[in-house]
Short mmCIF file of C-alpha atoms in Angstrom, two decimals:
data_model
loop_
_atom_site.label_atom_id
_atom_site.label_comp_id
_atom_site.label_asym_id
_atom_site.label_seq_id
_atom_site.Cartn_x
_atom_site.Cartn_y
_atom_site.Cartn_z
CA UNK C 11 -69.37 -76.77 -99.48
CA UNK C 12 -66.54 -76.29 -97.03
CA UNK C 13 -66.12 -73.30 -94.75
CA UNK C 14 -63.17 -72.13 -96.88
CA UNK C 15 -65.16 -72.44 -100.12
CA UNK C 16 -68.08 -70.58 -98.55
CA UNK C 17 -65.95 -67.63 -97.43
CA UNK C 18 -64.13 -67.40 -100.78
CA UNK C 19 -67.46 -67.46 -102.65
CA UNK C 20 -68.86 -64.62 -100.54
CA UNK C 21 -65.68 -62.57 -101.06
CA UNK C 22 -66.03 -63.12 -104.82
CA UNK C 23 -69.66 -61.93 -104.65
CA UNK C 24 -68.63 -58.78 -102.76
CA UNK C 25 -65.90 -58.14 -105.32
CA UNK C 26 -68.28 -58.64 -108.25
CA UNK C 27 -70.80 -56.25 -106.70
CA UNK C 28 -68.08 -53.61 -106.28
CA UNK C 29 -67.02 -53.98 -109.92
CA UNK C 30 -70.67 -53.80 -111.02
CA UNK C 31 -71.09 -50.57 -109.06
CA UNK C 32 -68.16 -49.06 -110.95
CA UNK C 33 -69.56 -50.29 -114.28
CA UNK C 34 -72.99 -48.82 -113.50
CA UNK C 35 -71.48 -45.37 -113.02
CA UNK C 36 -69.17 -45.73 -116.03
CA UNK C 37 -72.18 -45.72 -118.38
CA UNK C 38 -73.75 -42.55 -117.04
CA UNK C 39 -72.84 -38.92 -116.57
CA UNK C 40 -73.99 -39.18 -112.97
CA UNK C 41 -71.38 -39.37 -110.30
CA UNK C 42 -71.93 -41.45 -107.20
CA UNK C 43 -73.10 -39.37 -104.30
CA UNK C 44 -71.65 -40.00 -100.92
CA UNK C 45 -74.44 -38.73 -98.74
CA UNK C 46 -73.16 -40.33 -95.58
CA UNK C 47 -69.93 -41.35 -93.92
CA UNK C 48 -71.03 -44.96 -94.44
CA UNK C 49 -71.07 -44.50 -98.23
CA UNK C 50 -67.69 -42.80 -98.17
CA UNK C 51 -66.17 -45.64 -96.17
CA UNK C 52 -67.59 -48.36 -98.44
CA UNK C 53 -66.48 -46.99 -101.79
CA UNK C 54 -65.49 -49.44 -104.53
CA UNK C 55 -61.75 -49.14 -104.01
CA UNK C 56 -62.01 -49.88 -100.30
CA UNK C 57 -64.30 -52.87 -100.88
CA UNK C 58 -61.86 -54.34 -103.42
CA UNK C 59 -58.89 -53.85 -101.08
CA UNK C 60 -60.86 -55.48 -98.26
CA UNK C 61 -61.77 -58.43 -100.50
CA UNK C 62 -58.10 -58.95 -101.31
CA UNK C 63 -57.13 -58.72 -97.63
CA UNK C 64 -59.80 -61.28 -96.68
CA UNK C 65 -58.66 -63.58 -99.48
CA UNK C 66 -55.10 -63.44 -98.12
CA UNK C 67 -56.35 -64.25 -94.60
CA UNK C 68 -58.28 -67.23 -95.97
CA UNK C 69 -55.19 -68.50 -97.78
CA UNK C 70 -53.18 -68.36 -94.54
CA UNK C 71 -55.96 -70.21 -92.70
CA UNK C 72 -56.85 -72.78 -95.37
CA UNK C 73 -56.77 -76.28 -93.93
CA UNK C 74 -54.56 -78.89 -95.47
CA UNK C 75 -56.51 -82.02 -96.33
CA UNK C 76 -54.38 -84.94 -95.35
CA UNK C 77 -54.99 -88.58 -96.05
CA UNK C 78 -55.02 -90.43 -92.76
CA UNK C 79 -54.40 -94.16 -92.69
CA UNK C 80 -55.11 -96.47 -89.82
CA UNK C 81 -52.73 -99.41 -89.50
CA UNK C 82 -55.58 -101.86 -90.20
CA UNK C 83 -56.40 -99.99 -93.43
CA UNK C 84 -52.76 -100.12 -94.50
CA UNK C 85 -52.57 -103.87 -93.94
CA UNK C 86 -55.84 -104.45 -95.77
CA UNK C 87 -54.74 -102.20 -98.64
CA UNK C 88 -51.57 -104.22 -99.07
CA UNK C 89 -53.76 -107.20 -99.99
CA UNK C 90 -55.32 -105.31 -102.93
CA UNK C 91 -53.94 -103.52 -105.93
CA UNK C 92 -53.59 -99.75 -105.67
CA UNK C 93 -56.94 -99.05 -107.38
CA UNK C 94 -58.64 -100.12 -104.14
CA UNK C 95 -56.40 -98.11 -101.84
CA UNK C 96 -58.08 -94.69 -102.17
CA UNK C 97 -61.36 -96.13 -100.88
CA UNK C 98 -59.63 -97.21 -97.70
CA UNK C 99 -58.27 -93.80 -96.82
CA UNK C 100 -60.21 -90.95 -95.32
CA UNK C 101 -59.30 -87.31 -95.27
CA UNK C 102 -59.22 -84.99 -92.32
CA UNK C 103 -58.50 -81.26 -92.29
CA UNK C 104 -55.29 -80.19 -90.65
CA UNK C 105 -55.46 -76.54 -89.63
CA UNK C 106 -52.24 -74.51 -90.05
CA UNK C 107 -52.52 -73.07 -86.54
CA UNK C 108 -54.81 -73.29 -83.55
CA UNK C 109 -56.80 -70.17 -84.53
CA UNK C 110 -57.21 -70.81 -88.27
CA UNK C 111 -60.64 -72.45 -88.10
CA UNK C 112 -61.90 -69.80 -85.66
CA UNK C 113 -60.67 -67.07 -88.01
CA UNK C 114 -62.55 -68.57 -90.98
CA UNK C 115 -65.69 -68.91 -88.85
CA UNK C 116 -65.39 -65.22 -87.94
CA UNK C 117 -64.97 -64.25 -91.60
CA UNK C 118 -68.09 -66.28 -92.48
CA UNK C 119 -70.25 -64.75 -89.75
CA UNK C 120 -71.30 -61.58 -91.65
CA UNK C 121 -72.75 -63.90 -94.31
CA UNK C 122 -74.78 -66.00 -91.85
CA UNK C 123 -78.01 -64.99 -93.60
CA UNK C 124 -76.81 -66.62 -96.84
CA UNK C 125 -78.64 -69.87 -97.72
CA UNK C 126 -75.34 -71.80 -97.97
CA UNK C 127 -74.24 -70.80 -94.47
CA UNK C 128 -73.93 -73.80 -92.18
CA UNK C 129 -74.98 -73.06 -88.58
CA UNK C 130 -72.23 -75.44 -87.44
CA UNK C 131 -69.77 -72.72 -88.53
CA UNK C 132 -71.20 -70.17 -86.10
CA UNK C 133 -68.47 -69.14 -83.61
#
């Protein structure tokens, strides 16, 4: 799982939990109680807007996976038919700007207790 995939999966989980919260109250005559400022700030609508904002940030920071060829690979590939060529290439992420990877690492940090979190992502 890549850093980008991890962050998008956690955003989707947050979004699903917010929708579930709305569905839970839709089937009851009880209204949610906002006993604290924390509950008021983290209402469903705000969580959903935040999920969308995070998703947009991730899209702006998503690395481009580029196929990188070394000259020796290119020469060797020319000796084979094109079915062998993909095995000779390797991919490397190209970040859209110098802060993109750092931004994704920061977005992943609140989920560092998740079992799929990779400690190598820690800022």
